[in-house]
Tab-separated table of C-alpha atoms in Angstrom:
chain	number	residue	atom	x	y	z
A	17	MET	CA	34.186	-26.359	13.598
A	18	CYS	CA	30.241	-24.451	13.376
A	19	LEU	CA	29.664	-24.382	9.563
A	20	GLY	CA	26.706	-22.210	9.715
A	21	HIS	CA	23.068	-22.791	8.512
A	22	HIS	CA	21.440	-24.583	6.068
A	23	TYR	CA	18.679	-22.802	4.355
A	24	SER	CA	15.266	-23.520	2.467
A	25	THR	CA	15.063	-22.520	-1.367
A	26	THR	CA	11.087	-22.382	-2.085
A	27	THR	CA	10.268	-19.696	1.042
A	28	SER	CA	9.672	-16.022	-0.082
A	29	PRO	CA	12.205	-13.757	-0.954
A	30	ALA	CA	11.376	-11.349	1.015
A	31	LEU	CA	12.791	-13.325	4.057
A	32	ALA	CA	14.518	-17.110	3.426
A	33	GLU	CA	13.655	-18.519	6.841
A	34	PRO	CA	16.815	-20.817	7.628
A	35	ALA	CA	16.286	-24.646	7.197
A	36	TYR	CA	17.736	-25.562	10.692
A	37	ALA	CA	20.555	-23.772	12.784
A	38	LYS	CA	23.946	-27.132	13.944
A	39	GLU	CA	24.745	-27.216	17.872
A	40	GLY	CA	27.126	-24.380	18.522
A	41	CYS	CA	26.148	-21.915	16.406
A	42	GLY	CA	24.206	-19.640	18.976
A	43	SER	CA	23.520	-15.955	17.838
A	44	ASN	CA	25.961	-14.804	19.797
A	45	ASP	CA	28.675	-17.121	18.491
A	46	LEU	CA	30.703	-14.618	15.990
A	47	VAL	CA	32.539	-17.097	14.345
A	48	GLY	CA	29.146	-19.011	14.082
A	49	ARG	CA	27.893	-16.238	12.218
A	50	HIS	CA	30.524	-15.582	10.080
A	51	GLN	CA	30.424	-18.702	8.525
A	52	THR	CA	26.266	-18.293	7.873
A	53	VAL	CA	27.104	-15.299	6.164
A	54	LEU	CA	30.288	-17.185	3.721
A	55	LYS	CA	27.854	-19.415	2.854
A	56	HIS	CA	25.651	-16.920	0.747
A	57	PHE	CA	28.368	-14.460	0.303
A	58	PRO	CA	31.717	-16.609	0.390
A	59	THR	CA	34.407	-13.189	0.379
A	60	ALA	CA	32.506	-11.521	3.108
A	61	LEU	CA	34.964	-9.661	5.933
A	62	SER	CA	33.999	-8.005	9.029
A	63	VAL	CA	33.420	-4.377	8.305
A	64	ASP	CA	36.411	-3.205	10.144
A	65	ASP	CA	38.309	-5.926	9.056
A	66	PHE	CA	37.607	-4.712	5.253
A	67	ILE	CA	37.979	-0.927	6.340
A	68	THR	CA	41.530	-1.699	7.120
A	69	ARG	CA	42.442	-3.738	5.033
A	70	VAL	CA	41.698	-1.024	2.130
A	71	GLU	CA	43.239	1.230	4.300
A	72	ILE	CA	46.622	-1.168	4.417
A	73	ALA	CA	46.311	-1.816	0.757
A	74	LEU	CA	45.903	1.428	-0.586
A	75	ALA	CA	48.637	3.704	1.592
A	76	GLY	CA	51.243	0.877	-0.713
A	77	TYR	CA	49.932	3.361	-3.568
A	78	GLY	CA	50.116	6.259	-2.090
A	79	PHE	CA	46.570	7.368	-1.004
A	80	THR	CA	45.818	8.112	2.717
A	81	GLY	CA	42.670	10.042	4.266
A	82	ASP	CA	44.607	13.415	3.365
A	83	ASN	CA	45.348	13.314	-0.201
A	84	THR	CA	42.122	11.376	-1.353
A	85	ILE	CA	38.663	12.241	-0.990
A	86	ALA	CA	36.609	9.059	-1.111
A	87	MET	CA	33.370	8.510	-3.225
A	88	SER	CA	30.506	6.414	-1.737
A	89	ASN	CA	27.288	4.729	-3.291
A	90	LEU	CA	24.998	3.056	-1.372
A	91	CYS	CA	21.851	2.580	-0.591
A	92	ARG	CA	19.569	5.414	0.559
A	93	ASP	CA	19.150	2.936	3.606
A	94	GLU	CA	19.714	4.351	6.853
A	95	SER	CA	21.249	0.884	7.845
A	96	CYS	CA	23.801	1.745	5.345
A	97	MET	CA	25.934	4.561	7.716
A	98	VAL	CA	27.539	2.180	9.208
A	99	LEU	CA	29.514	1.959	6.414
A	100	GLU	CA	29.648	4.936	5.318
A	101	ASP	CA	30.629	5.816	9.019
A	102	LYS	CA	33.848	3.505	8.334
A	103	ILE	CA	34.569	4.794	5.709
A	104	GLU	CA	34.633	8.612	6.626
A	105	SER	CA	36.908	7.290	9.962
A	106	VAL	CA	39.331	6.762	7.064
A	107	PHE	CA	39.097	9.454	3.818
A	108	GLY	CA	37.076	11.713	6.142
A	109	SER	CA	33.681	13.162	4.734
A	110	CYS	CA	32.435	10.898	1.958
A	111	PHE	CA	31.065	12.993	-1.527
A	112	SER	CA	27.570	10.858	-2.045
A	113	THR	CA	25.788	9.333	-4.791
A	114	HIS	CA	23.132	7.085	-3.075
A	115	GLY	CA	20.005	5.873	-4.570
A	116	LEU	CA	17.449	3.214	-3.975
A	117	GLY	CA	18.944	-0.119	-3.630
A	118	GLY	CA	22.427	1.800	-4.453
A	119	VAL	CA	21.126	2.297	-7.820
A	120	LEU	CA	23.189	5.363	-9.920
A	121	THR	CA	21.461	8.639	-11.363
A	122	CYS	CA	23.726	10.669	-10.268
A	123	GLY	CA	25.682	10.558	-14.093
A	124	VAL	CA	28.979	12.424	-15.615
A	125	ILE	CA	28.066	15.552	-13.996
A	126	GLY	CA	27.130	14.470	-10.614
A	127	ILE	CA	30.718	12.346	-10.706
A	128	LYS	CA	32.304	15.116	-11.538
A	129	ALA	CA	31.309	17.146	-8.703
A	130	GLY	CA	32.729	14.566	-6.125
A	131	LEU	CA	36.255	14.370	-7.943
A	132	SER	CA	35.929	18.660	-7.979
A	133	HIS	CA	36.706	18.482	-4.095
A	134	SER	CA	39.392	16.067	-4.445
A	135	PRO	CA	42.657	16.989	-2.284
A	136	VAL	CA	45.449	18.232	-4.204
A	137	GLN	CA	48.890	16.649	-3.611
A	138	GLY	CA	51.969	17.442	-5.790
A	139	GLY	CA	49.530	18.366	-8.983
A	140	LYS	CA	47.521	14.705	-7.930
A	141	GLU	CA	44.293	14.221	-7.172
A	142	ARG	CA	42.891	11.051	-6.181
A	143	TYR	CA	39.883	8.815	-5.822
A	144	VAL	CA	38.722	6.653	-3.848
A	145	PHE	CA	35.491	4.396	-4.922
A	146	PHE	CA	32.813	2.282	-2.973
A	147	THR	CA	29.999	0.890	-4.212
A	148	PHE	CA	27.634	-1.199	-2.154
A	149	PRO	CA	24.019	-2.861	-2.328
A	150	HIS	CA	22.835	-3.748	0.572
A	151	ILE	CA	21.254	-6.551	1.999
A	152	GLY	CA	19.973	-7.908	5.675
A	153	ILE	CA	20.877	-11.544	6.954
A	154	ASP	CA	19.841	-11.358	10.884
A	155	SER	CA	21.399	-13.176	13.659
A	156	ASN	CA	18.996	-15.972	13.620
A	157	GLY	CA	20.415	-16.319	9.981
A	158	THR	CA	17.191	-14.762	8.511
A	159	VAL	CA	17.779	-13.502	4.546
A	160	GLY	CA	16.409	-10.318	4.027
A	161	ALA	CA	15.730	-9.271	7.345
A	162	ILE	CA	16.265	-6.867	9.547
A	163	SER	CA	15.628	-5.713	13.424
A	164	ARG	CA	15.785	-1.491	13.313
A	165	PRO	CA	16.232	0.516	16.299
A	166	ASN	CA	12.927	1.040	18.187
A	167	ARG	CA	10.477	-0.573	15.531
A	168	ALA	CA	8.535	-3.718	17.134
A	169	ALA	CA	8.373	-5.988	14.108
A	170	THR	CA	11.093	-7.723	11.964
A	171	SER	CA	11.817	-4.954	8.814
A	172	SER	CA	13.337	-6.042	5.927
A	173	ALA	CA	16.869	-5.174	3.495
A	174	CYS	CA	17.147	-4.357	1.083
A	175	GLY	CA	12.937	-3.457	0.331
A	176	ALA	CA	14.154	-2.214	-3.425
A	177	LEU	CA	15.742	-5.117	-4.306
A	178	ILE	CA	13.408	-7.263	-2.596
A	179	ALA	CA	10.399	-5.653	-4.344
A	180	CYS	CA	13.117	-6.312	-7.414
A	181	THR	CA	12.849	-10.056	-6.457
A	182	GLY	CA	9.564	-10.217	-6.222
A	183	ASP	CA	8.254	-7.822	-9.371
A	184	LEU	CA	11.058	-9.834	-11.849
A	185	LYS	CA	9.697	-13.579	-10.659
A	186	LYS	CA	5.956	-12.556	-11.358
A	187	ASP	CA	6.506	-9.989	-14.671
A	188	GLY	CA	9.692	-11.890	-15.942
A	189	LEU	CA	13.114	-10.504	-17.357
A	190	GLU	CA	11.749	-9.084	-20.984
A	191	ALA	CA	8.879	-7.296	-19.208
A	192	ALA	CA	11.640	-5.399	-17.015
A	193	SER	CA	13.769	-4.700	-19.913
A	194	GLN	CA	12.694	-1.204	-20.401
A	195	VAL	CA	14.563	1.447	-23.488
A	196	PRO	CA	17.231	2.923	-21.143
A	197	GLY	CA	16.892	5.720	-20.057
A	198	VAL	CA	12.563	5.527	-19.986
A	199	HIS	CA	11.608	5.583	-15.933
A	200	ASP	CA	8.363	5.522	-14.200
A	201	PRO	CA	8.271	9.748	-13.250
A	202	LEU	CA	6.487	8.992	-9.776
A	203	GLU	CA	9.180	5.445	-9.736
A	204	PRO	CA	12.000	7.206	-11.150
A	205	GLU	CA	14.729	5.356	-9.157
A	206	TYR	CA	13.144	1.965	-8.529
A	207	SER	CA	12.237	1.536	-12.178
A	208	ILE	CA	15.618	2.631	-13.196
A	209	LEU	CA	16.759	-0.016	-10.651
A	210	LYS	CA	14.586	-2.715	-11.929
A	211	GLN	CA	15.341	-2.383	-15.075
A	212	ARG	CA	18.733	-1.794	-15.231
A	213	ILE	CA	19.092	-5.315	-13.151
A	214	ALA	CA	16.714	-7.093	-15.982
A	215	ARG	CA	18.766	-6.298	-18.179
A	216	ARG	CA	21.611	-7.630	-16.955
A	217	LEU	CA	19.874	-10.883	-16.006
A	218	ARG	CA	18.368	-11.075	-19.453
A	219	HIS	CA	21.929	-10.923	-20.719
A	220	GLU	CA	23.372	-13.050	-18.541
A	221	GLY	CA	20.391	-15.716	-19.288
A	222	ALA	CA	19.072	-16.395	-16.241
A	223	ASP	CA	15.692	-17.690	-15.452
A	224	SER	CA	13.566	-15.355	-13.560
A	225	SER	CA	11.748	-18.283	-11.787
A	226	LYS	CA	14.228	-19.133	-9.581
A	227	LEU	CA	15.284	-15.879	-8.464
A	228	ASP	CA	16.383	-15.458	-5.143
A	229	LEU	CA	16.667	-12.492	-3.008
A	230	VAL	CA	20.810	-13.489	-2.396
A	231	ALA	CA	20.975	-13.912	-6.692
A	232	VAL	CA	19.228	-10.478	-7.200
A	233	THR	CA	21.722	-8.645	-4.647
A	234	LYS	CA	24.824	-9.977	-6.071
A	235	ALA	CA	23.215	-8.537	-9.603
A	236	ALA	CA	22.620	-5.445	-8.566
A	237	GLU	CA	26.597	-5.230	-7.337
A	238	ARG	CA	27.209	-6.545	-10.985
A	239	THR	CA	24.554	-4.039	-12.720
A	240	ILE	CA	25.799	-0.930	-9.502
A	241	THR	CA	29.892	-1.420	-9.935
A	242	SER	CA	29.494	-1.873	-14.357
A	243	ASP	CA	27.603	1.586	-14.395
A	244	LEU	CA	29.921	3.293	-11.915
A	245	GLU	CA	33.208	2.052	-13.472
A	246	PHE	CA	31.091	3.811	-17.091
A	247	LEU	CA	30.530	6.863	-15.659
A	248	ILE	CA	34.330	6.640	-13.878
A	249	GLU	CA	35.359	6.444	-17.636
A	250	LYS	CA	33.612	9.502	-18.751
A	251	ALA	CA	34.159	11.728	-16.231
A	252	VAL	CA	38.315	10.468	-14.737
A	253	ASP	CA	41.155	11.938	-16.556
A	254	PRO	CA	44.163	9.275	-15.610
A	255	LYS	CA	46.883	12.421	-16.499
A	256	LYS	CA	45.368	14.020	-13.427
A	257	ALA	CA	44.057	11.566	-11.131
A	258	ASP	CA	44.489	8.324	-9.187
A	259	TYR	CA	41.654	6.013	-8.138
A	260	ALA	CA	40.760	2.792	-6.743
A	261	VAL	CA	37.806	1.187	-6.876
A	262	PHE	CA	35.831	-1.071	-4.321
A	263	SER	CA	32.393	-2.814	-4.560
A	264	GLY	CA	30.665	-5.933	-3.344
A	265	VAL	CA	27.455	-6.230	-0.619
A	266	GLN	CA	27.332	-4.405	2.547
A	267	ILE	CA	25.267	-7.206	4.628
A	268	HIS	CA	23.516	-6.581	8.016
A	269	ASN	CA	24.141	-9.520	10.393
A	270	TRP	CA	22.472	-7.301	13.121
A	271	ALA	CA	20.364	-9.125	16.622
A	272	ALA	CA	17.368	-10.323	15.623
A	273	ASN	CA	16.053	-8.634	18.711
A	274	LEU	CA	17.700	-5.193	19.335
A	275	ASP	CA	17.188	-4.998	23.376
A	276	ASP	CA	18.082	-8.510	23.740
A	277	PRO	CA	21.829	-7.330	24.740
A	278	SER	CA	23.537	-10.774	24.765
A	279	VAL	CA	23.389	-11.256	21.177
A	280	PRO	CA	25.342	-8.598	19.707
A	281	SER	CA	25.249	-6.917	16.341
A	282	LEU	CA	27.585	-7.397	13.519
A	283	GLU	CA	28.577	-5.964	9.789
A	284	PHE	CA	29.683	-7.528	6.831
A	285	VAL	CA	31.086	-6.662	3.436
A	286	GLY	CA	30.697	-9.404	0.723
A	287	VAL	CA	33.920	-8.663	-1.785
A	288	GLY	CA	33.398	-7.285	-4.718
A	289	LYS	CA	36.377	-5.686	-7.733
A	290	SER	CA	39.077	-4.114	-5.805
A	291	TYR	CA	42.133	-2.637	-7.694
A	292	VAL	CA	43.766	0.929	-7.843
A	293	VAL	CA	44.366	2.520	-11.024
A	294	VAL	CA	48.313	4.922	-10.786
A	295	ASN	CA	49.402	6.691	-13.534
A	296	GLY	CA	47.171	5.092	-15.698
A	297	GLU	CA	47.826	1.490	-14.881
A	298	LYS	CA	45.584	-0.391	-13.689
A	299	THR	CA	46.569	-2.997	-10.357
A	300	TYR	CA	43.741	-6.006	-8.962
A	301	LEU	CA	44.263	-5.931	-5.180
A	302	ASP	CA	43.263	-9.110	-3.029
A	303	ILE	CA	42.475	-7.920	0.094
A	304	HIS	CA	41.838	-11.247	1.421
A	305	GLN	CA	45.882	-11.239	0.710
A	306	VAL	CA	46.504	-8.149	3.314
A	307	PRO	CA	47.419	-9.287	6.648
A	308	ALA	CA	43.994	-8.654	9.415
A	309	LEU	CA	44.522	-6.928	12.517
A	310	SER	CA	45.332	-8.808	15.278
A	311	PRO	CA	42.073	-9.147	18.238
A	312	ARG	CA	44.656	-6.593	20.473
A	313	GLN	CA	45.250	-4.025	17.679
A	314	LEU	CA	41.391	-3.651	16.859
A	315	LYS	CA	40.448	-2.925	20.296
A	316	VAL	CA	42.637	-0.263	20.548
A	317	LEU	CA	41.851	1.301	17.594
A	318	SER	CA	37.760	1.042	18.384
A	319	THR	CA	38.982	2.843	21.927
A	320	ALA	CA	39.113	5.882	20.093
A	321	SER	CA	35.424	6.034	19.053
A	322	LEU	CA	33.585	4.153	22.158
A	323	SER	CA	33.106	4.884	25.303
A	324	ASP	CA	34.315	1.754	26.607
A	325	ASP	CA	36.306	-1.496	25.673
A	326	ALA	CA	34.009	-4.590	25.807
A	327	SER	CA	32.943	-4.677	22.025
A	328	LEU	CA	33.181	-8.563	21.044
A	329	THR	CA	35.913	-9.396	18.931
A	330	ALA	CA	36.839	-12.877	17.408
A	331	SER	CA	39.317	-14.216	15.044
A	332	SER	CA	38.755	-17.150	12.730
A	333	ALA	CA	40.833	-18.644	9.012
A	334	SER	CA	38.585	-16.262	7.537
A	335	GLY	CA	39.739	-13.115	9.643
A	336	MET	CA	38.510	-10.761	12.172
A	337	VAL	CA	34.898	-10.043	13.498
A	338	GLN	CA	33.903	-7.291	15.546
A	339	GLU	CA	30.708	-5.846	17.274
A	340	ILE	CA	29.346	-2.944	16.156
A	341	PRO	CA	28.348	-0.915	19.143
A	342	GLN	CA	23.983	-0.726	19.296
A	343	SER	CA	24.678	3.022	19.624
A	344	ASP	CA	26.062	2.830	16.199
A	345	LEU	CA	22.722	1.313	14.288
A	346	VAL	CA	20.663	4.214	14.828
């Protein structure tokens, strides 16, 4: 069985090259590609697999696309729209609070604005919050790398978190841990993002000299999730509404060369917190325990949005993996 790639930990935080690739782990081996992602994000599910399990789990608690508004908090990067499109395919148009690197700057009023757009059914509102920073791990296993349509050179994701990684390693956590509320007027979102992550890592006792992009991305997810939960506490009335929260990391496992049609592009979600609050009672969800759809079921669903049924699909003990059509990456 393909076990993925091993990675050097001494390369640049921007693009961590794989040290070697085992035989059988080709870039178009969907299961092998999933295994490579799992080395860095052990809870990762293919994006279609994740969204399907979320929809099934939430249906059991009364959340549907007709009675729920989705609140999405992603990075501003256009590559993140793949995940937003998947969310909207279930819950309709999202209210977005997107920020650079996924940083939350909308405040309580911003959250309440979205909540006020919720459908009302049986006198109750329902919200589902999705919050995900993102990272590129391309088909060659290169961490931080992503190929963008119609750009010749390899690009990077997340650029803001790559910059944070470099700054925090160079300057240390203390230097970036500004007083809450203080920010650079020329770089408001980036300065807030960096100081929020720095304060979190300092509190956790992290060694800034040992940081890499994966560690900083995971720290961003923990930080932004805590910030979201704080805003939810201030904005949501559990007597009036039920809600759900799904956090994690969006992972772009796209073809290293988008001009090569033989290499599929994949998209994953590293699953973080998952829970519902119904009638004021919180229930944690184990999305991995929700049965995955079969390859046939995923293909039946995909025909609603694809012109043909040629997308690659594979299954393993880790879950379902499905190709993202290149037209969806633009």
